[in-house]
PDB file of C-alpha atoms in Angstrom:
ATOM      1  CA  UNK A   1      16.578  -4.091  14.359  1.00 58.00           C
ATOM      2  CA  UNK A   2      15.998  -5.996  17.426  1.00 73.00           C
ATOM      3  CA  UNK A   3      13.918  -3.837  19.335  1.00 74.00           C
ATOM      4  CA  UNK A   4      11.111  -4.149  16.039  1.00 79.00           C
ATOM      5  CA  UNK A   5      11.466  -7.666  16.006  1.00 82.00           C
ATOM      6  CA  UNK A   6      10.777  -7.664  20.027  1.00 84.00           C
ATOM      7  CA  UNK A   7       8.015  -5.429  19.426  1.00 83.00           C
ATOM      8  CA  UNK A   8       6.559  -7.532  16.612  1.00 83.00           C
ATOM      9  CA  UNK A   9       6.953 -10.030  19.236  1.00 87.00           C
ATOM     10  CA  UNK A  10       4.995  -8.819  22.323  1.00 89.00           C
ATOM     11  CA  UNK A  11       2.686  -7.902  19.762  1.00 88.00           C
ATOM     12  CA  UNK A  12       1.663 -11.253  18.667  1.00 90.00           C
ATOM     13  CA  UNK A  13       1.955 -12.901  21.862  1.00 92.00           C
ATOM     14  CA  UNK A  14      -0.302 -10.365  23.448  1.00 92.00           C
ATOM     15  CA  UNK A  15      -2.684 -11.074  20.571  1.00 91.00           C
ATOM     16  CA  UNK A  16      -2.692 -14.842  21.165  1.00 92.00           C
ATOM     17  CA  UNK A  17      -3.322 -13.933  25.247  1.00 95.00           C
ATOM     18  CA  UNK A  18      -5.720 -11.993  24.023  1.00 94.00           C
ATOM     19  CA  UNK A  19      -8.019 -14.649  21.675  1.00 93.00           C
ATOM     20  CA  UNK A  20      -7.698 -16.753  24.272  1.00 94.00           C
ATOM     21  CA  UNK A  21      -9.366 -14.624  26.903  1.00 95.00           C
ATOM     22  CA  UNK A  22     -12.466 -14.282  24.366  1.00 94.00           C
ATOM     23  CA  UNK A  23     -12.531 -17.570  23.599  1.00 94.00           C
ATOM     24  CA  UNK A  24     -13.177 -18.074  27.239  1.00 94.00           C
ATOM     25  CA  UNK A  25     -15.763 -14.857  27.071  1.00 94.00           C
ATOM     26  CA  UNK A  26     -17.297 -16.433  24.147  1.00 92.00           C
ATOM     27  CA  UNK A  27     -18.218 -19.727  25.881  1.00 91.00           C
ATOM     28  CA  UNK A  28     -19.030 -18.322  29.262  1.00 90.00           C
ATOM     29  CA  UNK A  29     -21.557 -16.338  27.484  1.00 86.00           C
ATOM     30  CA  UNK A  30     -23.098 -19.248  25.708  1.00 82.00           C
ATOM     31  CA  UNK A  31     -23.436 -21.139  28.552  1.00 80.00           C
ATOM     32  CA  UNK A  32     -25.728 -18.468  30.563  1.00 79.00           C
ATOM     33  CA  UNK A  33     -28.005 -18.122  28.244  1.00 72.00           C
ATOM     34  CA  UNK A  34     -31.513 -18.644  29.903  1.00 70.00           C
ATOM     35  CA  UNK A  35     -33.485 -22.004  28.209  1.00 68.00           C
ATOM     36  CA  UNK A  36     -32.191 -26.137  28.297  1.00 68.00           C
ATOM     37  CA  UNK A  37     -30.746 -26.663  24.698  1.00 71.00           C
ATOM     38  CA  UNK A  38     -31.739 -30.048  24.772  1.00 73.00           C
ATOM     39  CA  UNK A  39     -35.215 -29.053  25.297  1.00 71.00           C
ATOM     40  CA  UNK A  40     -34.972 -26.548  22.608  1.00 70.00           C
ATOM     41  CA  UNK A  41     -33.657 -28.890  20.127  1.00 71.00           C
ATOM     42  CA  UNK A  42     -36.505 -32.163  21.269  1.00 72.00           C
ATOM     43  CA  UNK A  43     -39.078 -29.971  21.934  1.00 70.00           C
ATOM     44  CA  UNK A  44     -41.813 -29.101  24.778  1.00 73.00           C
ATOM     45  CA  UNK A  45     -43.613 -32.595  23.356  1.00 75.00           C
ATOM     46  CA  UNK A  46     -40.098 -34.275  25.259  1.00 77.00           C
ATOM     47  CA  UNK A  47     -40.059 -36.822  27.708  1.00 80.00           C
ATOM     48  CA  UNK A  48     -37.488 -36.399  30.625  1.00 82.00           C
ATOM     49  CA  UNK A  49     -35.860 -39.927  29.030  1.00 84.00           C
ATOM     50  CA  UNK A  50     -34.808 -38.116  26.007  1.00 83.00           C
ATOM     51  CA  UNK A  51     -34.250 -34.716  27.295  1.00 78.00           C
ATOM     52  CA  UNK A  52     -31.773 -36.648  29.875  1.00 84.00           C
ATOM     53  CA  UNK A  53     -30.182 -38.829  26.769  1.00 84.00           C
ATOM     54  CA  UNK A  54     -29.554 -35.861  24.564  1.00 76.00           C
ATOM     55  CA  UNK A  55     -27.926 -33.980  27.726  1.00 77.00           C
ATOM     56  CA  UNK A  56     -25.487 -36.992  28.096  1.00 80.00           C
ATOM     57  CA  UNK A  57     -25.130 -37.186  24.450  1.00 77.00           C
ATOM     58  CA  UNK A  58     -23.924 -33.092  23.866  1.00 72.00           C
ATOM     59  CA  UNK A  59     -22.073 -33.572  27.240  1.00 73.00           C
ATOM     60  CA  UNK A  60     -24.260 -30.856  28.891  1.00 75.00           C
ATOM     61  CA  UNK A  61     -23.848 -33.119  32.326  1.00 76.00           C
ATOM     62  CA  UNK A  62     -20.483 -32.565  32.314  1.00 80.00           C
ATOM     63  CA  UNK A  63     -18.632 -29.866  34.331  1.00 84.00           C
ATOM     64  CA  UNK A  64     -18.361 -26.559  32.431  1.00 83.00           C
ATOM     65  CA  UNK A  65     -14.577 -26.272  32.067  1.00 86.00           C
ATOM     66  CA  UNK A  66     -14.483 -29.831  30.567  1.00 89.00           C
ATOM     67  CA  UNK A  67     -16.804 -28.702  27.975  1.00 87.00           C
ATOM     68  CA  UNK A  68     -14.705 -25.169  27.309  1.00 91.00           C
ATOM     69  CA  UNK A  69     -11.490 -27.263  26.805  1.00 91.00           C
ATOM     70  CA  UNK A  70     -12.837 -30.431  24.882  1.00 90.00           C
ATOM     71  CA  UNK A  71     -14.682 -27.025  22.595  1.00 90.00           C
ATOM     72  CA  UNK A  72     -11.049 -25.558  22.574  1.00 91.00           C
ATOM     73  CA  UNK A  73      -9.363 -28.628  21.780  1.00 91.00           C
ATOM     74  CA  UNK A  74     -11.569 -29.039  18.848  1.00 89.00           C
ATOM     75  CA  UNK A  75     -10.983 -25.422  17.545  1.00 90.00           C
ATOM     76  CA  UNK A  76      -7.515 -26.017  17.708  1.00 89.00           C
ATOM     77  CA  UNK A  77      -7.675 -29.419  15.322  1.00 89.00           C
ATOM     78  CA  UNK A  78      -9.935 -27.670  13.027  1.00 86.00           C
ATOM     79  CA  UNK A  79     -13.062 -29.357  14.495  1.00 87.00           C
ATOM     80  CA  UNK A  80     -15.876 -26.582  14.822  1.00 88.00           C
ATOM     81  CA  UNK A  81     -18.352 -29.233  16.025  1.00 85.00           C
ATOM     82  CA  UNK A  82     -21.489 -29.860  14.643  1.00 85.00           C
ATOM     83  CA  UNK A  83     -24.403 -27.819  14.107  1.00 85.00           C
ATOM     84  CA  UNK A  84     -27.481 -28.362  16.727  1.00 80.00           C
ATOM     85  CA  UNK A  85     -30.494 -27.267  14.071  1.00 75.00           C
ATOM     86  CA  UNK A  86     -29.165 -29.134  10.992  1.00 77.00           C
ATOM     87  CA  UNK A  87     -26.771 -31.725  11.971  1.00 79.00           C
ATOM     88  CA  UNK A  88     -24.461 -30.288   9.864  1.00 86.00           C
ATOM     89  CA  UNK A  89     -20.446 -29.440  10.057  1.00 89.00           C
ATOM     90  CA  UNK A  90     -19.888 -26.585  10.814  1.00 91.00           C
ATOM     91  CA  UNK A  91     -15.992 -25.917   9.312  1.00 90.00           C
ATOM     92  CA  UNK A  92     -17.908 -27.291   6.228  1.00 90.00           C
ATOM     93  CA  UNK A  93     -20.968 -24.706   6.124  1.00 89.00           C
ATOM     94  CA  UNK A  94     -18.846 -21.683   7.027  1.00 91.00           C
ATOM     95  CA  UNK A  95     -16.191 -22.167   4.601  1.00 89.00           C
ATOM     96  CA  UNK A  96     -18.610 -21.153   1.890  1.00 88.00           C
ATOM     97  CA  UNK A  97     -19.814 -17.591   3.923  1.00 92.00           C
ATOM     98  CA  UNK A  98     -16.841 -17.028   5.139  1.00 91.00           C
ATOM     99  CA  UNK A  99     -15.546 -16.994   1.637  1.00 93.00           C
ATOM    100  CA  UNK A 100     -18.293 -14.806   0.857  1.00 93.00           C
ATOM    101  CA  UNK A 101     -18.010 -11.888   3.721  1.00 93.00           C
ATOM    102  CA  UNK A 102     -14.383 -11.698   2.810  1.00 92.00           C
ATOM    103  CA  UNK A 103     -15.515 -10.694  -1.021  1.00 93.00           C
ATOM    104  CA  UNK A 104     -17.929  -8.314   0.350  1.00 94.00           C
ATOM    105  CA  UNK A 105     -15.519  -6.785   2.294  1.00 92.00           C
ATOM    106  CA  UNK A 106     -12.703  -6.913   0.140  1.00 93.00           C
ATOM    107  CA  UNK A 107     -14.625  -4.882  -2.376  1.00 94.00           C
ATOM    108  CA  UNK A 108     -15.732  -2.136  -0.006  1.00 93.00           C
ATOM    109  CA  UNK A 109     -12.206  -1.536   1.134  1.00 93.00           C
ATOM    110  CA  UNK A 110     -11.241  -1.692  -2.296  1.00 94.00           C
ATOM    111  CA  UNK A 111     -13.680   1.403  -2.915  1.00 94.00           C
ATOM    112  CA  UNK A 112     -13.113   2.990   0.621  1.00 93.00           C
ATOM    113  CA  UNK A 113      -9.558   3.184   1.595  1.00 92.00           C
ATOM    114  CA  UNK A 114      -8.251   4.870  -1.806  1.00 93.00           C
ATOM    115  CA  UNK A 115     -11.052   7.168  -1.706  1.00 93.00           C
ATOM    116  CA  UNK A 116     -10.730   7.887   2.233  1.00 92.00           C
ATOM    117  CA  UNK A 117      -7.152   8.831   1.512  1.00 91.00           C
ATOM    118  CA  UNK A 118      -7.832  11.011  -1.731  1.00 92.00           C
ATOM    119  CA  UNK A 119     -10.685  13.168   0.708  1.00 92.00           C
ATOM    120  CA  UNK A 120      -8.085  13.628   3.534  1.00 90.00           C
ATOM    121  CA  UNK A 121      -5.910  14.581   1.469  1.00 89.00           C
ATOM    122  CA  UNK A 122      -8.329  17.275  -0.765  1.00 91.00           C
ATOM    123  CA  UNK A 123      -9.433  18.163   2.928  1.00 90.00           C
ATOM    124  CA  UNK A 124      -6.049  19.241   4.172  1.00 88.00           C
ATOM    125  CA  UNK A 125      -4.945  20.910   0.914  1.00 86.00           C
ATOM    126  CA  UNK A 126      -7.926  23.484   0.922  1.00 88.00           C
ATOM    127  CA  UNK A 127      -8.046  23.091   5.004  1.00 85.00           C
ATOM    128  CA  UNK A 128     -10.625  25.889   5.838  1.00 84.00           C
ATOM    129  CA  UNK A 129     -12.021  26.568   2.729  1.00 89.00           C
ATOM    130  CA  UNK A 130     -15.441  25.676   1.534  1.00 91.00           C
ATOM    131  CA  UNK A 131     -14.167  22.074  -0.414  1.00 90.00           C
ATOM    132  CA  UNK A 132     -13.072  21.057   3.145  1.00 89.00           C
ATOM    133  CA  UNK A 133     -15.842  22.511   5.180  1.00 91.00           C
ATOM    134  CA  UNK A 134     -17.567  20.107   2.556  1.00 92.00           C
ATOM    135  CA  UNK A 135     -15.405  16.993   2.699  1.00 90.00           C
ATOM    136  CA  UNK A 136     -15.997  17.175   6.206  1.00 87.00           C
ATOM    137  CA  UNK A 137     -19.782  18.027   6.894  1.00 88.00           C
ATOM    138  CA  UNK A 138     -20.466  15.234   4.346  1.00 87.00           C
ATOM    139  CA  UNK A 139     -18.176  13.045   6.508  1.00 84.00           C
ATOM    140  CA  UNK A 140     -20.211  14.174   9.543  1.00 82.00           C
ATOM    141  CA  UNK A 141     -23.195  13.731   7.831  1.00 83.00           C
ATOM    142  CA  UNK A 142     -22.520  10.177   6.849  1.00 81.00           C
ATOM    143  CA  UNK A 143     -21.514   9.048  10.308  1.00 80.00           C
ATOM    144  CA  UNK A 144     -24.578  10.144  11.502  1.00 83.00           C
ATOM    145  CA  UNK A 145     -26.633   7.534  10.168  1.00 86.00           C
ATOM    146  CA  UNK A 146     -26.614   3.579  11.093  1.00 86.00           C
ATOM    147  CA  UNK A 147     -25.810   1.188   8.782  1.00 87.00           C
ATOM    148  CA  UNK A 148     -29.507  -0.019   8.672  1.00 88.00           C
ATOM    149  CA  UNK A 149     -30.714   3.236   7.747  1.00 92.00           C
ATOM    150  CA  UNK A 150     -28.591   3.378   4.801  1.00 91.00           C
ATOM    151  CA  UNK A 151     -29.502   0.026   3.759  1.00 92.00           C
ATOM    152  CA  UNK A 152     -32.549   0.777   3.382  1.00 93.00           C
ATOM    153  CA  UNK A 153     -32.212   4.317   1.320  1.00 93.00           C
ATOM    154  CA  UNK A 154     -30.011   2.298  -0.729  1.00 94.00           C
ATOM    155  CA  UNK A 155     -32.769  -0.582  -1.389  1.00 94.00           C
ATOM    156  CA  UNK A 156     -35.430   2.299  -1.955  1.00 94.00           C
ATOM    157  CA  UNK A 157     -33.579   4.219  -4.755  1.00 95.00           C
ATOM    158  CA  UNK A 158     -31.630   1.911  -6.659  1.00 94.00           C
ATOM    159  CA  UNK A 159     -33.493  -1.167  -6.186  1.00 93.00           C
ATOM    160  CA  UNK A 160     -37.309  -0.435  -5.820  1.00 93.00           C
ATOM    161  CA  UNK A 161     -37.522   3.083  -7.304  1.00 92.00           C
ATOM    162  CA  UNK A 162     -34.830   2.904 -10.164  1.00 93.00           C
ATOM    163  CA  UNK A 163     -34.310  -1.242 -10.846  1.00 90.00           C
ATOM    164  CA  UNK A 164     -30.341  -0.564 -11.321  1.00 92.00           C
ATOM    165  CA  UNK A 165     -29.254  -3.078  -9.016  1.00 93.00           C
ATOM    166  CA  UNK A 166     -30.809  -6.072  -6.785  1.00 91.00           C
ATOM    167  CA  UNK A 167     -32.541  -5.439  -3.428  1.00 90.00           C
ATOM    168  CA  UNK A 168     -31.751  -9.263  -2.170  1.00 90.00           C
ATOM    169  CA  UNK A 169     -27.727 -10.308  -3.013  1.00 91.00           C
ATOM    170  CA  UNK A 170     -28.022 -13.650  -3.799  1.00 88.00           C
ATOM    171  CA  UNK A 171     -24.817 -14.917  -4.527  1.00 90.00           C
ATOM    172  CA  UNK A 172     -23.764 -18.965  -5.244  1.00 88.00           C
ATOM    173  CA  UNK A 173     -20.967 -21.029  -6.806  1.00 86.00           C
ATOM    174  CA  UNK A 174     -19.774 -20.988 -10.287  1.00 86.00           C
ATOM    175  CA  UNK A 175     -21.135 -17.296 -10.307  1.00 90.00           C
ATOM    176  CA  UNK A 176     -19.647 -15.293 -13.130  1.00 93.00           C
ATOM    177  CA  UNK A 177     -17.825 -12.621 -11.798  1.00 93.00           C
ATOM    178  CA  UNK A 178     -19.551  -9.708 -13.223  1.00 92.00           C
ATOM    179  CA  UNK A 179     -23.142 -10.885 -12.255  1.00 93.00           C
ATOM    180  CA  UNK A 180     -21.507 -11.246  -8.291  1.00 94.00           C
ATOM    181  CA  UNK A 181     -20.387  -7.849  -8.360  1.00 94.00           C
ATOM    182  CA  UNK A 182     -23.174  -6.573  -9.428  1.00 94.00           C
ATOM    183  CA  UNK A 183     -25.257  -8.652  -6.215  1.00 94.00           C
ATOM    184  CA  UNK A 184     -23.002  -7.061  -3.689  1.00 95.00           C
ATOM    185  CA  UNK A 185     -23.026  -3.488  -5.316  1.00 94.00           C
ATOM    186  CA  UNK A 186     -25.496  -2.549  -2.887  1.00 95.00           C
ATOM    187  CA  UNK A 187     -24.197  -3.970   0.312  1.00 95.00           C
ATOM    188  CA  UNK A 188     -20.376  -3.182  -0.568  1.00 94.00           C
ATOM    189  CA  UNK A 189     -21.965   0.747  -0.884  1.00 94.00           C
ATOM    190  CA  UNK A 190     -23.786   0.587   2.663  1.00 93.00           C
ATOM    191  CA  UNK A 191     -20.148  -0.820   4.001  1.00 92.00           C
ATOM    192  CA  UNK A 192     -17.791   1.991   2.209  1.00 92.00           C
ATOM    193  CA  UNK A 193     -20.132   4.733   3.560  1.00 90.00           C
ATOM    194  CA  UNK A 194     -20.128   3.508   6.937  1.00 87.00           C
ATOM    195  CA  UNK A 195     -15.960   3.677   6.941  1.00 89.00           C
ATOM    196  CA  UNK A 196     -15.258   6.303   4.725  1.00 90.00           C
ATOM    197  CA  UNK A 197     -16.137   9.097   6.687  1.00 87.00           C
ATOM    198  CA  UNK A 198     -14.075   8.005   9.316  1.00 87.00           C
ATOM    199  CA  UNK A 199     -10.659   6.834   7.238  1.00 91.00           C
ATOM    200  CA  UNK A 200     -11.229  10.438   5.828  1.00 91.00           C
ATOM    201  CA  UNK A 201     -11.385  12.337   8.892  1.00 89.00           C
ATOM    202  CA  UNK A 202      -8.845  10.583  10.747  1.00 89.00           C
ATOM    203  CA  UNK A 203      -6.201  11.083   7.761  1.00 89.00           C
ATOM    204  CA  UNK A 204      -6.836  14.692   7.832  1.00 89.00           C
ATOM    205  CA  UNK A 205      -6.373  14.569  11.543  1.00 89.00           C
ATOM    206  CA  UNK A 206      -3.117  13.030  11.254  1.00 88.00           C
ATOM    207  CA  UNK A 207      -2.035  14.914   8.456  1.00 88.00           C
ATOM    208  CA  UNK A 208      -2.720  17.949  10.030  1.00 87.00           C
ATOM    209  CA  UNK A 209      -0.901  17.174  13.164  1.00 87.00           C
ATOM    210  CA  UNK A 210       2.068  16.735  10.866  1.00 84.00           C
ATOM    211  CA  UNK A 211       1.775  19.668   8.809  1.00 83.00           C
ATOM    212  CA  UNK A 212       3.009  21.769  12.764  1.00 79.00           C
ATOM    213  CA  UNK A 213       5.936  20.158  12.812  1.00 79.00           C
ATOM    214  CA  UNK A 214       9.306  22.476  11.910  1.00 79.00           C
ATOM    215  CA  UNK A 215      10.433  20.401   8.822  1.00 78.00           C
ATOM    216  CA  UNK A 216       6.879  20.799   6.850  1.00 77.00           C
ATOM    217  CA  UNK A 217       7.723  24.648   7.696  1.00 78.00           C
ATOM    218  CA  UNK A 218      11.071  24.863   6.618  1.00 81.00           C
ATOM    219  CA  UNK A 219       9.558  22.994   3.144  1.00 78.00           C
ATOM    220  CA  UNK A 220       7.116  25.576   3.079  1.00 76.00           C
ATOM    221  CA  UNK A 221       9.491  28.357   3.651  1.00 77.00           C
ATOM    222  CA  UNK A 222      11.773  26.921   0.769  1.00 80.00           C
ATOM    223  CA  UNK A 223       9.021  27.686  -1.899  1.00 77.00           C
ATOM    224  CA  UNK A 224       7.123  24.315  -2.290  1.00 77.00           C
ATOM    225  CA  UNK A 225       3.409  24.135  -3.295  1.00 78.00           C
ATOM    226  CA  UNK A 226       0.985  23.345  -0.642  1.00 78.00           C
ATOM    227  CA  UNK A 227       0.470  19.957  -2.901  1.00 78.00           C
ATOM    228  CA  UNK A 228       4.089  18.544  -2.910  1.00 79.00           C
ATOM    229  CA  UNK A 229       4.516  19.590   0.853  1.00 82.00           C
ATOM    230  CA  UNK A 230       1.888  17.322   1.902  1.00 81.00           C
ATOM    231  CA  UNK A 231       2.485  14.471  -0.814  1.00 77.00           C
ATOM    232  CA  UNK A 232       6.539  14.472   0.013  1.00 78.00           C
ATOM    233  CA  UNK A 233       6.571  15.669   3.814  1.00 77.00           C
ATOM    234  CA  UNK A 234       3.686  15.158   5.529  1.00 81.00           C
ATOM    235  CA  UNK A 235       1.967  12.233   4.423  1.00 82.00           C
ATOM    236  CA  UNK A 236       4.880  10.035   4.720  1.00 80.00           C
ATOM    237  CA  UNK A 237       5.388  10.684   8.329  1.00 78.00           C
ATOM    238  CA  UNK A 238       1.549  10.437   8.883  1.00 81.00           C
ATOM    239  CA  UNK A 239       1.575   6.886   6.885  1.00 81.00           C
ATOM    240  CA  UNK A 240       1.410   4.772  10.668  1.00 78.00           C
ATOM    241  CA  UNK A 241      -1.656   6.484  12.444  1.00 82.00           C
ATOM    242  CA  UNK A 242      -3.252   6.296   8.634  1.00 85.00           C
ATOM    243  CA  UNK A 243      -2.274   2.589   8.600  1.00 83.00           C
ATOM    244  CA  UNK A 244      -3.875   1.765  12.066  1.00 83.00           C
ATOM    245  CA  UNK A 245      -7.092   3.736  11.012  1.00 87.00           C
ATOM    246  CA  UNK A 246      -7.113   2.046   8.084  1.00 87.00           C
ATOM    247  CA  UNK A 247      -6.794  -1.377   9.536  1.00 86.00           C
ATOM    248  CA  UNK A 248      -9.390  -0.904  12.592  1.00 85.00           C
ATOM    249  CA  UNK A 249     -12.078   0.054   9.618  1.00 88.00           C
ATOM    250  CA  UNK A 250     -11.237  -3.162   7.552  1.00 87.00           C
ATOM    251  CA  UNK A 251     -11.241  -5.142  11.109  1.00 86.00           C
ATOM    252  CA  UNK A 252     -15.075  -3.461  11.118  1.00 85.00           C
ATOM    253  CA  UNK A 253     -16.039  -4.174   7.000  1.00 86.00           C
ATOM    254  CA  UNK A 254     -15.344  -8.340   8.257  1.00 84.00           C
ATOM    255  CA  UNK A 255     -16.483  -8.247  11.530  1.00 83.00           C
ATOM    256  CA  UNK A 256     -19.513  -5.711  11.240  1.00 79.00           C
ATOM    257  CA  UNK A 257     -20.992  -7.186   8.468  1.00 85.00           C
ATOM    258  CA  UNK A 258     -23.829  -8.711  10.438  1.00 88.00           C
ATOM    259  CA  UNK A 259     -26.403  -5.990   9.684  1.00 89.00           C
ATOM    260  CA  UNK A 260     -25.513  -5.359   6.581  1.00 92.00           C
ATOM    261  CA  UNK A 261     -25.915  -8.552   5.245  1.00 92.00           C
ATOM    262  CA  UNK A 262     -29.261  -9.354   6.872  1.00 91.00           C
ATOM    263  CA  UNK A 263     -30.799  -6.569   5.357  1.00 93.00           C
ATOM    264  CA  UNK A 264     -29.544  -7.096   1.984  1.00 94.00           C
ATOM    265  CA  UNK A 265     -30.111 -11.288   2.410  1.00 91.00           C
ATOM    266  CA  UNK A 266     -26.454 -11.964   1.644  1.00 94.00           C
ATOM    267  CA  UNK A 267     -25.003 -15.325   1.867  1.00 93.00           C
ATOM    268  CA  UNK A 268     -22.216 -14.579   4.590  1.00 92.00           C
ATOM    269  CA  UNK A 269     -21.153 -14.963   8.204  1.00 92.00           C
ATOM    270  CA  UNK A 270     -23.365 -12.600   9.280  1.00 90.00           C
ATOM    271  CA  UNK A 271     -26.077 -13.805   7.782  1.00 91.00           C
ATOM    272  CA  UNK A 272     -25.686 -16.985   9.146  1.00 92.00           C
ATOM    273  CA  UNK A 273     -24.597 -16.161  12.874  1.00 91.00           C
ATOM    274  CA  UNK A 274     -28.375 -14.333  12.897  1.00 89.00           C
ATOM    275  CA  UNK A 275     -30.066 -17.482  11.394  1.00 87.00           C
ATOM    276  CA  UNK A 276     -28.462 -19.818  13.889  1.00 86.00           C
ATOM    277  CA  UNK A 277     -29.125 -17.386  16.755  1.00 83.00           C
ATOM    278  CA  UNK A 278     -33.069 -17.442  16.240  1.00 79.00           C
ATOM    279  CA  UNK A 279     -32.338 -21.559  16.641  1.00 77.00           C
ATOM    280  CA  UNK A 280     -30.041 -21.041  19.971  1.00 79.00           C
ATOM    281  CA  UNK A 281     -27.529 -23.272  17.704  1.00 83.00           C
ATOM    282  CA  UNK A 282     -24.804 -22.520  20.311  1.00 85.00           C
ATOM    283  CA  UNK A 283     -21.844 -24.334  18.473  1.00 88.00           C
ATOM    284  CA  UNK A 284     -22.530 -21.972  15.644  1.00 91.00           C
ATOM    285  CA  UNK A 285     -22.950 -19.062  17.903  1.00 90.00           C
ATOM    286  CA  UNK A 286     -19.626 -19.848  19.493  1.00 91.00           C
ATOM    287  CA  UNK A 287     -17.680 -20.823  16.813  1.00 93.00           C
ATOM    288  CA  UNK A 288     -18.658 -17.655  14.781  1.00 93.00           C
ATOM    289  CA  UNK A 289     -17.889 -15.427  17.304  1.00 92.00           C
ATOM    290  CA  UNK A 290     -14.645 -16.995  17.554  1.00 93.00           C
ATOM    291  CA  UNK A 291     -13.900 -16.218  14.052  1.00 93.00           C
ATOM    292  CA  UNK A 292     -14.724 -12.820  14.157  1.00 92.00           C
ATOM    293  CA  UNK A 293     -12.512 -12.426  17.056  1.00 92.00           C
ATOM    294  CA  UNK A 294      -9.646 -13.873  15.558  1.00 92.00           C
ATOM    295  CA  UNK A 295      -9.787 -11.474  12.773  1.00 90.00           C
ATOM    296  CA  UNK A 296     -10.846  -8.752  14.212  1.00 90.00           C
ATOM    297  CA  UNK A 297      -7.572  -9.132  16.856  1.00 92.00           C
ATOM    298  CA  UNK A 298      -5.409 -10.474  13.740  1.00 91.00           C
ATOM    299  CA  UNK A 299      -6.039  -7.148  11.732  1.00 88.00           C
ATOM    300  CA  UNK A 300      -5.322  -5.114  15.044  1.00 87.00           C
ATOM    301  CA  UNK A 301      -1.954  -7.120  15.645  1.00 89.00           C
ATOM    302  CA  UNK A 302      -1.333  -6.165  11.655  1.00 87.00           C
ATOM    303  CA  UNK A 303      -1.749  -2.518  12.465  1.00 83.00           C
ATOM    304  CA  UNK A 304       0.209  -2.569  15.379  1.00 83.00           C
ATOM    305  CA  UNK A 305       2.847  -4.458  13.197  1.00 83.00           C
ATOM    306  CA  UNK A 306       2.654  -2.000  10.682  1.00 80.00           C
ATOM    307  CA  UNK A 307       2.651   0.945  12.478  1.00 77.00           C
ATOM    308  CA  UNK A 308       5.933  -0.125  14.448  1.00 77.00           C
ATOM    309  CA  UNK A 309       7.661  -0.882  10.864  1.00 77.00           C
ATOM    310  CA  UNK A 310       6.258   2.750   9.044  1.00 71.00           C
ATOM    311  CA  UNK A 311       7.962   4.827  12.349  1.00 67.00           C
ATOM    312  CA  UNK A 312      11.127   5.933  11.468  1.00 64.00           C
ATOM    313  CA  UNK A 313      12.368   6.167  14.955  1.00 64.00           C
ATOM    314  CA  UNK A 314      11.856   3.112  15.468  1.00 63.00           C
ATOM    315  CA  UNK A 315      13.500   1.810  12.427  1.00 61.00           C
ATOM    316  CA  UNK A 316      16.613   3.891  13.050  1.00 62.00           C
ATOM    317  CA  UNK A 317      16.936   4.442  17.029  1.00 60.00           C
ATOM    318  CA  UNK A 318      19.429   6.792  18.089  1.00 57.00           C
TER     319      UNK A 318
END
């Protein structure tokens, strides 16, 4: 048990160190962007005096490492800064949009995760048969299409041609649950199709790898049905790599929503990031980038911890 606790502590420490390194990269990347932030805010008609005053006000005259630690200190205390383009508090603006992104990712995961595992189990049960080939072929075709293509196809058929769902996913505070679900139906479907195939194929591969074990062959020789062999012996022992794949795809659902949110004009973190990249609003880009990185790293740590706990060789060492 102490060995598992040590592994978990190592993963968490590594995650914190990695997040710190990512924060340095995010800050450095925004600082080396071409152009003058003060000039972008005040416009081309600004006088040299007004530009100098704004640079002083924003702290742009300070060395880069001082600005970094000032920004990092604010982040650690919950102060993400102020948007240069609007003057609004970033943390307040992000709060609602982060909830919208998590809501969209959650319902996409609710559909994608169980469906991927079920399809993976079916593919293993009928491996090398026409069912397995059909599922694998559709999965391969699905992974071949980028998100924007899937999104535009869904909009064309379900919003324009058949008019079943709205093409623009407008949500607001106090919106009835049923209307909110209807509004996110198309972007959630697009995200589901993007991650479903990868999770299904990795589930199939993980179970097939376990199916080659001696204890699975013993179970088959005892006369157990193919489904019971998979359900009772193969799947439980393949759960660790499946958890890893699921968590990685959940991280993608949250971090990789930028394209889907832009296509459906969904008011989430991705749309917020794109809007302020075009305005060269550096504090917003830094804040959103760091939040995306924190979510991605956190889910990867959870995946590692879950895989450690689910591994019987670590739980019961000889």
